[in-house]
RNA sequence: GCUCCUUUCGUCUAGAGGCCCAGGACAUAGCCCUCUCAAGGCUGUAACACGGGUUCGAAUCCCGUAAGGAGCGCCA
């Protein structure tokens, strides 16, 4: 059997990491088994669905590199198909019209709650054939009254529900539009979905869906309900923490592979391995190894992983992700000593050990671009004092004599200079660093000089030495 | 309230009856390295929710309890 998985977000809120993780699991499972991954947008709630949310889903998935093999399908485009099934079920008696008013149902619920019962529809129109003028009926699915539905869940194991706990759910509203649980069933059946991987908040919906799938004569897919992601405080994921648009992570300077790596390790592990490339994830992932309990989102670990990916990736692959961040901090690449991708790749290598995000990398790389540099007042006071200036003045002559402006010779010259003067390298490197970068932090001074180039380095040194 | 789900260091997890007075990772503390910041190395602090069983032996099996979560919509 060929595997077909799907990611079916609803565009009523912006796609966030919770959704991304279920998408990732579905994608991983399909890739791992050489199957098909479908993207389906569940937009039956026209009131709350927004174009913005659809955009985030499509762009987000694209940024993440979770490519779908089919779709995106939109449920609103499939209404005729849903109507067809409803008409058929009505004819076959698998569904029926219910003329209850909302007030009536509200009253029923209130009474049941008062009796400490689980509120549910009591089936009062289940066997009626008359109608009630003035009320647009809803269509309800005729759920079996007896027996059990057994979900053989890949992560939770065997979960049993009694049909007596289930009521006849609404599959079409008074205005004729179909509802979520019903659309899911028709879609999963029509699209040949073999593995349904979704959040475990849907576990309770599963028996109803299985009953409808049976009514449709469709094969029951394999279910895997993965635990939810909690906020760092252990509470439900909120806007304040993590429940932001997945595109926010791009803006914050994360690499898609790092975010995916972080997310896959939430509720899943493979021995002691923490860092996974995309290929490693695909090779090692199995839905059956996913944990059952919810896990808290930990921003620090995401940050750490992002740096791990920055450090272990081929720098050339990082450059395209860095560029937008350079632009965002106002850097014009053309004003650097090298305006090509190769130069940017060298910056990536030089900076990646000292930053955790691409955003930080861009901010920390300002001095590699533009001609002059602005000296940080505090740094200048400390390192460009009389003593520092005296050292730099002498050093200037030494640097003039360096013919091969690359890290190794520069390093040798700097060390020889310090040794000759009987001072530590720190007394030389720090004033020089402040002079050429404007501040006290940069990659090793020899590499910094090399990347800046001879001309730019000397010009900045001279400028710093001016009274 | 009813139904369903969950419970190992602060956090993510390893652990499928003896290998565990519980291992790894993030975070945190200290040390080392060092031209800055980092990265890296070493060391430390820190957990089996609780109570009963079963067993020679339980984090692992069983039963309760507690706590957290989800669902119970003409939302998805």
Short mmCIF file of C-alpha atoms (C1' of nucleotides) in Angstrom, two decimals:
data_model
loop_
_atom_site.label_atom_id
_atom_site.label_comp_id
_atom_site.label_asym_id
_atom_site.label_seq_id
_atom_site.Cartn_x
_atom_site.Cartn_y
_atom_site.Cartn_z
CA UNK A 1 0.00 0.00 0.00
CA UNK A 2 1.37 3.35 -1.00
CA UNK A 3 1.33 5.98 1.74
CA UNK A 4 -0.74 9.15 1.40
CA UNK A 5 -0.64 11.75 4.16
CA UNK A 6 -2.10 15.21 4.32
CA UNK A 7 -1.79 18.46 6.20
CA UNK A 8 -5.17 20.10 6.56
CA UNK A 9 -4.94 23.47 8.29
CA UNK A 10 -7.86 25.77 8.66
CA UNK A 11 -7.16 29.39 7.69
CA UNK A 12 -8.98 30.85 10.67
CA UNK A 13 -5.77 31.70 12.48
CA UNK A 14 -2.21 32.14 11.36
CA UNK A 15 -0.19 28.96 10.90
CA UNK A 16 2.05 28.56 13.96
CA UNK A 17 4.56 26.01 15.19
CA UNK A 18 1.89 23.66 16.49
CA UNK A 19 0.52 23.26 12.99
CA UNK A 20 3.97 23.21 11.50
CA UNK A 21 4.91 20.24 13.62
CA UNK A 22 1.95 18.12 12.53
CA UNK A 23 2.69 19.17 8.95
CA UNK A 24 6.29 18.11 9.47
CA UNK A 25 5.32 14.72 10.85
CA UNK A 26 2.99 14.10 7.91
CA UNK A 27 5.57 15.26 5.41
CA UNK A 28 8.31 13.20 7.04
CA UNK A 29 6.15 10.10 7.09
CA UNK A 30 5.28 10.45 3.41
CA UNK A 31 8.89 11.09 2.42
CA UNK A 32 10.17 8.26 4.57
CA UNK A 33 7.84 5.82 2.86
CA UNK A 34 8.07 7.23 -0.61
CA UNK A 35 4.46 8.31 -0.38
CA UNK A 36 2.43 11.36 -1.27
CA UNK A 37 1.91 14.47 0.84
CA UNK A 38 -1.24 16.51 0.26
CA UNK A 39 -1.97 20.08 1.32
CA UNK A 40 -5.61 20.82 1.91
CA UNK A 41 -7.03 24.08 3.20
CA UNK A 42 -10.11 23.59 5.36
CA UNK A 43 -11.91 26.83 4.75
CA UNK A 44 -15.53 25.80 5.18
CA UNK A 45 -15.94 28.46 7.84
CA UNK A 46 -16.15 31.37 5.45
CA UNK A 47 -16.82 33.83 8.25
CA UNK A 48 -13.53 33.31 10.00
CA UNK A 49 -11.24 32.28 7.17
CA UNK A 50 -8.92 34.98 5.91
CA UNK A 51 -6.78 35.42 2.81
CA UNK A 52 -3.94 36.44 5.06
CA UNK A 53 -4.06 33.07 6.84
CA UNK A 54 -4.10 31.22 3.51
CA UNK A 55 -1.08 33.25 2.41
CA UNK A 56 0.83 32.35 5.58
CA UNK A 57 0.07 28.67 5.06
CA UNK A 58 1.30 28.66 1.48
CA UNK A 59 4.31 30.90 2.03
CA UNK A 60 5.16 29.28 5.31
CA UNK A 61 5.19 25.79 3.87
CA UNK A 62 7.29 27.05 1.03
CA UNK A 63 9.79 28.73 3.33
CA UNK A 64 9.99 25.57 5.41
CA UNK A 65 10.57 23.49 2.33
CA UNK A 66 7.68 21.16 3.12
CA UNK A 67 6.62 20.67 -0.45
CA UNK A 68 3.28 19.05 -1.16
CA UNK A 69 2.77 16.59 -3.99
CA UNK A 70 -0.88 17.44 -4.43
CA UNK A 71 -2.98 20.49 -3.75
CA UNK A 72 -3.48 22.86 -2.25
CA UNK A 73 -7.09 21.79 -2.29
CA UNK A 74 -9.69 24.18 -0.93
CA UNK A 75 -12.78 22.74 0.65
CA UNK A 76 -14.87 25.66 -0.50
CA UNK A 77 -14.16 24.49 -4.05
CA UNK A 78 -15.53 21.06 -3.26
CA UNK A 79 -19.01 22.00 -2.08
CA UNK A 80 -20.75 20.26 -5.00
CA UNK A 81 -19.10 17.01 -4.00
CA UNK A 82 -20.23 17.38 -0.37
CA UNK A 83 -23.78 18.12 -1.52
CA UNK A 84 -23.68 14.99 -3.59
CA UNK A 85 -22.78 12.82 -0.60
CA UNK A 86 -25.38 14.51 1.58
CA UNK A 87 -28.10 13.90 -1.00
CA UNK A 88 -27.04 10.29 -1.26
CA UNK A 89 -27.01 9.77 2.51
CA UNK A 90 -30.42 11.43 2.82
CA UNK A 91 -31.75 9.04 0.20
CA UNK A 92 -30.18 6.05 1.91
CA UNK A 93 -31.31 7.09 5.37
CA UNK A 94 -27.76 7.53 6.60
CA UNK A 95 -28.57 11.13 7.34
CA UNK A 96 -31.73 13.02 8.19
CA UNK A 97 -33.14 16.50 8.51
CA UNK A 98 -33.48 18.00 11.95
CA UNK A 99 -35.80 20.95 12.42
CA UNK A 100 -34.76 21.87 15.93
CA UNK A 101 -34.28 25.54 16.54
CA UNK A 102 -31.14 26.84 18.18
CA UNK A 103 -33.22 27.86 21.18
CA UNK A 104 -34.56 24.36 21.49
CA UNK A 105 -31.08 22.88 21.42
CA UNK A 106 -29.87 25.43 23.90
CA UNK A 107 -32.63 24.46 26.27
CA UNK A 108 -31.82 20.77 25.83
CA UNK A 109 -28.20 21.42 26.70
CA UNK A 110 -29.08 23.42 29.76
CA UNK A 111 -31.33 20.67 31.05
CA UNK A 112 -28.72 18.03 30.50
CA UNK A 113 -26.06 20.05 32.24
CA UNK A 114 -28.42 20.54 35.16
CA UNK A 115 -28.77 16.77 35.35
CA UNK A 116 -24.94 16.50 35.23
CA UNK A 117 -25.13 14.70 31.94
CA UNK A 118 -22.93 15.11 28.92
CA UNK A 119 -24.72 17.59 26.66
CA UNK A 120 -25.65 15.99 23.37
CA UNK A 121 -28.37 15.91 20.78
CA UNK A 122 -31.08 13.47 21.81
CA UNK A 123 -32.11 12.32 18.34
CA UNK A 124 -35.59 13.74 18.47
CA UNK A 125 -35.80 14.14 14.69
CA UNK A 126 -34.01 10.91 13.93
CA UNK A 127 -37.16 9.05 12.97
CA UNK A 128 -39.47 11.86 11.99
CA UNK A 129 -40.44 12.40 8.39
CA UNK A 130 -42.44 15.57 8.75
CA UNK A 131 -41.07 19.07 8.58
CA UNK A 132 -41.50 22.35 10.36
CA UNK A 133 -42.28 25.34 8.21
CA UNK A 134 -40.17 28.42 8.79
CA UNK A 135 -37.13 26.48 10.00
CA UNK A 136 -34.20 25.69 7.73
CA UNK A 137 -33.31 22.18 8.78
CA UNK A 138 -29.78 21.01 9.46
CA UNK A 139 -28.68 17.62 8.24
CA UNK A 140 -27.50 15.16 10.86
CA UNK A 141 -25.56 11.97 10.45
CA UNK A 142 -27.35 8.91 11.77
CA UNK A 143 -24.70 7.58 14.12
CA UNK A 144 -24.95 3.93 15.28
CA UNK A 145 -26.66 3.69 18.68
CA UNK A 146 -24.84 0.69 19.95
CA UNK A 147 -21.47 -0.95 19.81
CA UNK A 148 -18.00 0.47 20.05
CA UNK A 149 -15.55 2.23 17.81
CA UNK A 150 -11.95 1.19 18.31
CA UNK A 151 -9.19 3.53 17.23
CA UNK A 152 -5.88 1.75 16.81
CA UNK A 153 -3.86 4.88 17.22
CA UNK A 154 -0.20 4.82 16.25
CA UNK A 155 0.86 6.96 19.13
CA UNK A 156 -1.78 6.36 21.79
CA UNK A 157 -2.42 2.72 21.19
CA UNK A 158 -5.90 1.24 21.34
CA UNK A 159 -8.59 3.72 22.32
CA UNK A 160 -12.18 2.58 22.66
CA UNK A 161 -15.29 4.76 22.38
CA UNK A 162 -18.86 3.62 22.94
CA UNK A 163 -21.31 4.68 20.28
CA UNK A 164 -23.75 5.51 23.06
CA UNK A 165 -21.45 8.42 23.93
CA UNK A 166 -21.72 9.84 20.43
CA UNK A 167 -24.65 11.84 19.16
CA UNK A 168 -25.90 12.60 15.68
CA UNK A 169 -23.65 15.37 14.53
CA UNK A 170 -24.62 18.13 12.13
CA UNK A 171 -23.07 17.59 8.73
CA UNK A 172 -24.78 20.48 6.96
CA UNK A 173 -25.92 23.77 8.42
CA UNK A 174 -29.31 25.37 7.94
CA UNK A 175 -27.94 27.27 4.98
CA UNK A 176 -26.80 24.03 3.42
CA UNK A 177 -23.06 24.44 3.92
CA UNK A 178 -21.25 21.32 5.11
CA UNK A 179 -19.39 21.17 8.40
CA UNK A 180 -15.84 20.30 9.28
CA UNK A 181 -16.05 16.70 10.49
CA UNK A 182 -18.04 15.73 7.45
CA UNK A 183 -15.81 17.46 4.91
CA UNK A 184 -12.75 15.86 6.43
CA UNK A 185 -14.26 12.44 5.99
CA UNK A 186 -15.31 12.96 2.38
CA UNK A 187 -11.95 14.49 1.53
CA UNK A 188 -9.84 11.86 3.21
CA UNK A 189 -11.83 9.17 1.44
CA UNK A 190 -11.77 10.88 -1.97
CA UNK A 191 -8.10 11.71 -1.76
CA UNK A 192 -7.10 8.24 -0.69
CA UNK A 193 -5.47 9.35 2.52
CA UNK A 194 -3.93 6.31 4.20
CA UNK A 195 -2.41 7.93 7.28
CA UNK A 196 -4.07 10.69 9.23
CA UNK A 197 -1.50 12.47 11.38
CA UNK A 198 -2.93 15.36 13.36
CA UNK A 199 -3.06 16.98 16.80
CA UNK A 200 -4.49 14.87 19.60
CA UNK A 201 -7.19 17.45 20.16
CA UNK A 202 -8.86 15.53 17.31
CA UNK A 203 -8.77 12.16 19.05
CA UNK A 204 -12.31 12.70 20.29
CA UNK A 205 -13.52 13.42 16.75
CA UNK A 206 -12.06 10.24 15.39
CA UNK A 207 -14.81 7.75 16.25
CA UNK A 208 -17.43 9.95 14.58
CA UNK A 209 -15.26 10.25 11.51
CA UNK A 210 -14.72 6.51 11.43
CA UNK A 211 -18.47 5.93 11.56
CA UNK A 212 -18.96 8.28 8.64
CA UNK A 213 -16.12 6.71 6.73
CA UNK A 214 -17.88 3.39 7.21
CA UNK A 215 -21.12 4.92 5.92
CA UNK A 216 -19.22 6.03 2.87
CA UNK A 217 -17.87 2.55 2.40
CA UNK A 218 -14.34 3.93 2.59
CA UNK A 219 -11.31 2.28 4.04
CA UNK A 220 -10.37 3.46 7.52
CA UNK A 221 -6.97 5.15 7.48
CA UNK A 222 -4.26 4.63 10.06
CA UNK A 223 -4.52 7.30 12.72
CA UNK A 224 -1.73 8.96 14.64
CA UNK A 225 -2.66 11.68 17.11
CA UNK A 226 0.36 13.65 18.11
CA UNK A 227 0.51 15.61 21.34
CA UNK A 228 0.13 19.35 21.38
CA UNK A 229 2.79 21.94 21.99
CA UNK A 230 2.52 24.04 25.12
CA UNK A 231 3.96 27.47 25.78
CA UNK A 232 7.27 27.80 27.68
CA UNK A 233 5.24 28.23 30.86
CA UNK A 234 3.50 24.90 30.37
CA UNK A 235 0.21 26.57 29.56
CA UNK A 236 -1.56 26.49 26.26
CA UNK A 237 0.43 28.04 23.42
CA UNK A 238 -0.39 31.72 23.40
CA UNK A 239 0.26 34.65 21.14
CA UNK A 240 2.92 35.84 23.54
CA UNK A 241 4.95 32.67 23.15
CA UNK A 242 5.29 30.81 19.93
CA UNK A 243 1.74 31.05 18.68
CA UNK A 244 2.86 33.59 16.14
CA UNK A 245 2.89 33.18 12.40
CA UNK A 246 5.51 30.72 11.24
CA UNK A 247 6.83 33.50 9.01
CA UNK A 248 7.82 35.35 12.14
CA UNK A 249 10.58 32.78 12.57
CA UNK A 250 11.96 33.73 9.21
CA UNK A 251 11.99 37.37 10.28
CA UNK A 252 13.65 36.47 13.55
CA UNK A 253 16.52 34.86 11.68
CA UNK A 254 15.93 31.14 11.98
CA UNK A 255 16.92 28.62 9.35
CA UNK A 256 13.99 26.43 8.28
CA UNK A 257 16.00 23.29 8.92
CA UNK A 258 16.75 24.42 12.47
CA UNK A 259 13.10 25.11 13.22
CA UNK A 260 12.12 21.75 11.77
CA UNK A 261 14.88 20.03 13.72
CA UNK A 262 13.65 21.64 16.92
CA UNK A 263 10.06 20.69 16.21
CA UNK A 264 10.80 17.09 15.29
CA UNK A 265 12.60 16.59 18.62
CA UNK A 266 9.53 17.72 20.51
CA UNK A 267 7.91 14.44 21.36
CA UNK A 268 10.29 12.36 19.34
CA UNK A 269 13.87 11.26 19.70
CA UNK A 270 16.42 9.06 18.05
CA UNK A 271 18.91 7.87 20.65
CA UNK A 272 20.96 10.78 21.90
CA UNK A 273 21.03 12.62 18.61
CA UNK A 274 20.02 16.27 18.84
CA UNK A 275 21.09 17.76 15.54
CA UNK A 276 19.52 16.37 12.40
CA UNK A 277 19.86 17.40 8.81
CA UNK A 278 16.69 17.17 6.78
CA UNK A 279 17.89 13.94 5.20
CA UNK A 280 18.68 12.46 8.60
CA UNK A 281 15.21 13.33 9.83
CA UNK A 282 13.60 11.63 6.88
CA UNK A 283 15.72 8.54 7.36
CA UNK A 284 15.22 8.23 11.11
CA UNK A 285 11.65 9.38 11.67
CA UNK A 286 8.86 6.99 12.56
CA UNK A 287 5.46 8.07 13.75
CA UNK A 288 5.29 5.11 16.11
CA UNK A 289 8.19 6.54 18.13
CA UNK A 290 6.35 9.76 18.90
CA UNK A 291 5.58 10.41 22.58
CA UNK A 292 2.12 10.68 24.03
CA UNK A 293 2.51 13.70 26.24
CA UNK A 294 2.39 17.37 25.39
CA UNK A 295 5.65 19.25 25.43
CA UNK A 296 6.60 22.79 26.24
CA UNK A 297 8.16 25.07 23.69
CA UNK A 298 11.68 26.05 24.71
CA UNK A 299 13.01 29.11 22.83
CA UNK A 300 16.55 28.73 24.20
CA UNK A 301 16.97 25.31 22.71
CA UNK A 302 15.62 26.51 19.37
CA UNK A 303 18.22 29.26 19.46
CA UNK A 304 20.97 26.76 20.24
CA UNK A 305 19.87 24.48 17.41
CA UNK A 306 19.72 27.38 15.02
CA UNK A 307 23.36 28.12 15.74
CA UNK A 308 24.24 24.44 15.38
CA UNK A 309 22.70 24.48 11.92
CA UNK A 310 24.44 27.73 11.04
CA UNK A 311 27.75 26.17 12.07
CA UNK A 312 27.29 22.87 10.31
CA UNK A 313 25.66 23.93 7.08
CA UNK A 314 27.49 24.60 3.87
CA UNK A 315 27.88 28.40 4.08
CA UNK A 316 26.79 28.82 0.49
CA UNK A 317 23.38 27.41 1.42
CA UNK A 318 23.06 29.94 4.25
CA UNK A 319 23.76 33.00 2.08
CA UNK A 320 20.31 33.20 0.44
CA UNK A 321 18.72 33.20 3.90
CA UNK A 322 21.12 35.87 5.17
CA UNK A 323 20.52 38.34 2.35
CA UNK A 324 17.06 39.53 3.40
CA UNK A 325 18.38 40.17 6.88
CA UNK A 326 21.24 42.27 5.57
CA UNK A 327 18.70 44.30 3.67
CA UNK A 328 16.53 44.67 6.75
CA UNK A 329 19.33 46.23 8.78
CA UNK A 330 20.00 48.60 5.93
CA UNK A 331 23.10 46.98 4.50
CA UNK A 332 23.74 47.40 0.81
CA UNK A 333 25.84 44.40 -0.19
CA UNK A 334 27.43 46.42 -2.99
CA UNK A 335 29.21 48.60 -0.44
CA UNK A 336 31.26 45.70 0.88
CA UNK A 337 34.77 44.77 -0.12
CA UNK A 338 33.27 41.91 -2.11
CA UNK A 339 29.78 42.18 -3.50
CA UNK A 340 29.35 38.55 -4.43
CA UNK A 341 27.91 35.51 -2.70
CA UNK A 342 31.37 34.11 -2.10
CA UNK A 343 32.20 37.06 0.13
CA UNK A 344 28.92 36.65 2.01
CA UNK A 345 29.74 32.99 2.51
CA UNK A 346 33.00 34.01 4.15
CA UNK A 347 31.11 36.33 6.45
CA UNK A 348 28.84 33.47 7.41
CA UNK A 349 31.83 31.36 8.36
CA UNK A 350 33.45 34.21 10.25
CA UNK A 351 30.33 35.09 12.25
CA UNK A 352 28.41 31.90 12.82
CA UNK A 353 30.21 30.91 15.99
CA UNK A 354 29.22 34.12 17.67
CA UNK A 355 25.59 34.59 16.72
CA UNK A 356 22.52 32.47 17.14
CA UNK A 357 20.35 33.92 14.40
CA UNK A 358 20.72 35.38 10.93
CA UNK A 359 19.25 38.58 12.24
CA UNK A 360 22.09 38.85 14.75
CA UNK A 361 24.54 37.92 12.04
CA UNK A 362 23.38 40.77 9.87
CA UNK A 363 23.49 43.24 12.74
CA UNK A 364 26.95 42.09 13.76
CA UNK A 365 28.28 42.38 10.22
CA UNK A 366 27.56 46.04 9.56
CA UNK A 367 31.24 47.04 9.66
CA UNK A 368 32.05 44.77 6.72
CA UNK A 369 30.09 47.17 4.53
CA UNK A 370 30.36 50.85 3.79
CA UNK A 371 33.53 52.90 3.89
CA UNK A 372 33.83 54.56 7.26
CA UNK A 373 32.74 53.11 10.55
CA UNK A 374 31.28 54.86 13.52
CA UNK A 375 33.34 54.45 16.67
CA UNK A 376 31.45 53.34 19.74
CA UNK A 377 32.08 56.00 22.38
CA UNK A 378 32.66 53.61 25.24
CA UNK A 379 34.93 51.34 23.22
CA UNK A 380 36.93 54.31 21.95
CA UNK A 381 37.39 55.77 25.41
CA UNK A 382 38.70 52.48 26.69
CA UNK A 383 40.87 51.30 23.81
CA UNK A 384 41.75 54.43 21.87
CA UNK A 385 43.25 56.17 24.86
CA UNK A 386 46.68 57.76 24.59
CA UNK A 387 48.22 54.37 25.23
CA UNK A 388 46.13 52.70 22.58
CA UNK A 389 46.80 55.39 20.01
CA UNK A 390 50.49 55.17 20.66
CA UNK A 391 50.39 51.42 20.02
CA UNK A 392 48.33 51.85 16.87
CA UNK A 393 50.63 54.53 15.50
CA UNK A 394 53.57 52.16 15.79
CA UNK A 395 51.50 49.27 14.50
CA UNK A 396 50.54 51.22 11.41
CA UNK A 397 54.10 51.02 10.09
CA UNK A 398 54.21 47.28 10.72
CA UNK A 399 50.92 46.72 8.86
CA UNK A 400 52.17 48.83 5.98
CA UNK A 401 54.90 46.28 5.57
CA UNK A 402 52.57 43.28 5.32
CA UNK A 403 52.52 42.34 1.68
CA UNK A 404 50.18 39.36 1.80
CA UNK A 405 47.00 40.70 3.42
CA UNK A 406 45.61 37.39 4.66
CA UNK A 407 44.98 36.01 8.12
CA UNK A 408 48.15 33.98 8.65
CA UNK A 409 50.74 36.64 7.76
CA UNK A 410 48.68 39.30 9.53
CA UNK A 411 48.58 37.14 12.61
CA UNK A 412 52.33 36.60 12.47
CA UNK A 413 52.97 40.31 12.08
CA UNK A 414 50.65 41.20 14.96
CA UNK A 415 52.25 38.65 17.25
CA UNK A 416 55.77 39.73 16.35
CA UNK A 417 54.79 43.32 17.00
CA UNK A 418 53.37 42.54 20.42
CA UNK A 419 56.31 40.40 21.37
CA UNK A 420 58.78 43.06 20.31
CA UNK A 421 57.05 45.61 22.50
CA UNK A 422 56.77 43.19 25.36
CA UNK A 423 53.00 43.46 25.59
CA UNK A 424 50.18 40.96 25.26
CA UNK A 425 48.36 40.55 21.99
CA UNK A 426 45.25 41.87 23.67
CA UNK A 427 46.86 45.30 24.03
CA UNK A 428 47.28 45.36 20.27
CA UNK A 429 44.22 43.55 18.98
CA UNK A 430 41.59 45.45 20.94
CA UNK A 431 42.62 49.00 19.93
CA UNK A 432 42.97 47.76 16.37
CA UNK A 433 39.60 46.08 16.47
CA UNK A 434 37.92 49.23 17.72
CA UNK A 435 39.65 51.24 15.00
CA UNK A 436 38.58 49.03 12.12
CA UNK A 437 35.17 47.78 13.31
CA UNK A 438 34.14 50.57 15.65
CA UNK A 439 33.55 48.21 18.54
CA UNK A 440 35.11 45.56 20.76
CA UNK A 441 33.54 42.48 19.25
CA UNK A 442 34.43 40.82 15.98
CA UNK A 443 35.84 37.59 14.59
CA UNK A 444 39.57 37.02 15.27
CA UNK A 445 41.42 40.23 14.40
CA UNK A 446 43.53 38.66 11.63
CA UNK A 447 40.45 37.30 9.86
CA UNK A 448 38.61 40.57 10.39
CA UNK A 449 41.43 42.48 8.70
CA UNK A 450 41.57 40.03 5.85
CA UNK A 451 37.84 40.28 5.17
CA UNK A 452 37.95 44.06 5.38
CA UNK A 453 40.84 44.19 2.93
CA UNK A 454 43.98 46.20 3.15
CA UNK A 455 42.67 49.49 1.86
CA UNK A 456 39.62 49.66 4.01
CA UNK A 457 41.54 48.54 7.10
CA UNK A 458 44.27 51.12 6.70
CA UNK A 459 41.81 53.90 5.93
CA UNK A 460 39.84 53.17 9.06
CA UNK A 461 43.00 52.93 11.11
CA UNK A 462 44.12 56.33 9.88
CA UNK A 463 40.73 57.80 10.54
CA UNK A 464 40.78 56.50 14.14
CA UNK A 465 44.22 57.99 14.68
CA UNK A 466 43.18 61.45 13.58
CA UNK A 467 42.98 63.83 16.52
"C1'" G B 1 -20.66 17.45 35.02
"C1'" C B 2 -19.72 13.45 31.37
"C1'" U B 3 -16.24 10.96 27.78
"C1'" C B 4 -11.27 10.57 26.21
"C1'" C B 5 -6.00 11.58 26.80
"C1'" U B 6 -1.45 12.56 29.64
"C1'" U B 7 2.31 12.39 34.03
"C1'" U B 8 11.13 10.81 34.40
"C1'" C B 9 15.88 16.81 36.11
"C1'" G B 10 13.35 24.07 35.20
"C1'" U B 11 12.68 22.32 29.74
"C1'" C B 12 13.16 18.39 25.55
"C1'" U B 13 14.04 13.38 26.23
"C1'" A B 14 16.64 7.92 27.07
"C1'" G B 15 14.59 4.04 29.61
"C1'" A B 16 10.02 -2.03 27.11
"C1'" G B 17 11.43 -6.05 35.43
"C1'" G B 18 17.72 -6.61 37.28
"C1'" C B 19 22.69 -3.12 32.61
"C1'" C B 20 19.51 2.87 36.50
"C1'" C B 21 21.47 5.12 44.16
"C1'" A B 22 18.32 6.77 36.35
"C1'" G B 23 21.77 8.36 30.64
"C1'" G B 24 21.95 12.53 26.82
"C1'" A B 25 20.63 17.66 25.34
"C1'" C B 26 19.08 22.99 26.36
"C1'" A B 27 19.34 26.22 30.39
"C1'" U B 28 22.28 27.10 34.89
"C1'" A B 29 27.10 27.22 38.21
"C1'" G B 30 32.47 26.56 38.23
"C1'" C B 31 37.06 25.59 35.72
"C1'" C B 32 40.17 25.26 31.18
"C1'" C B 33 41.29 27.45 26.37
"C1'" U B 34 41.71 32.61 24.66
"C1'" C B 35 43.31 39.10 20.87
"C1'" U B 36 37.29 40.57 21.98
"C1'" C B 37 32.75 38.03 21.65
"C1'" A B 38 31.85 33.37 20.87
"C1'" A B 39 32.64 28.35 19.77
"C1'" G B 40 34.91 24.15 22.15
"C1'" G B 41 36.55 20.94 26.38
"C1'" C B 42 35.99 19.32 31.53
"C1'" U B 43 33.22 19.28 36.20
"C1'" G B 44 28.86 20.27 39.12
"C1'" U B 45 23.51 21.25 40.68
"C1'" A B 46 18.96 18.93 39.22
"C1'" A B 47 13.88 14.07 37.94
"C1'" C B 48 10.98 8.45 38.05
"C1'" A B 49 3.40 12.95 40.57
"C1'" C B 50 1.45 10.28 45.09
"C1'" G B 51 -0.42 5.74 47.54
"C1'" G B 52 -1.15 0.70 47.42
"C1'" G B 53 -0.16 -3.99 45.29
"C1'" U B 54 2.44 -8.14 42.00
"C1'" U B 55 7.72 -9.85 42.20
"C1'" C B 56 13.66 -12.28 45.07
"C1'" G B 57 13.79 -7.47 42.40
"C1'" A B 58 9.65 -1.94 39.44
"C1'" A B 59 10.87 4.32 36.43
"C1'" U B 60 9.32 -0.06 33.84
"C1'" C B 61 3.38 -4.58 35.26
"C1'" C B 62 -1.69 -3.95 37.97
"C1'" C B 63 -5.17 -0.92 40.93
"C1'" G B 64 -6.43 3.57 43.00
"C1'" U B 65 -5.63 8.94 43.94
"C1'" A B 66 -4.00 13.67 42.52
"C1'" A B 67 -2.72 17.17 38.89
"C1'" G B 68 -2.85 18.87 33.84
"C1'" G B 69 -5.12 18.73 28.95
"C1'" A B 70 -8.81 17.80 25.02
"C1'" G B 71 -13.76 17.10 23.45
"C1'" C B 72 -18.98 17.53 24.51
"C1'" G B 73 -21.25 23.85 18.68
"C1'" C B 74 -25.58 25.00 12.68
"C1'" C B 75 -16.05 26.37 15.11
"C1'" A B 76 -12.29 23.93 12.80
#
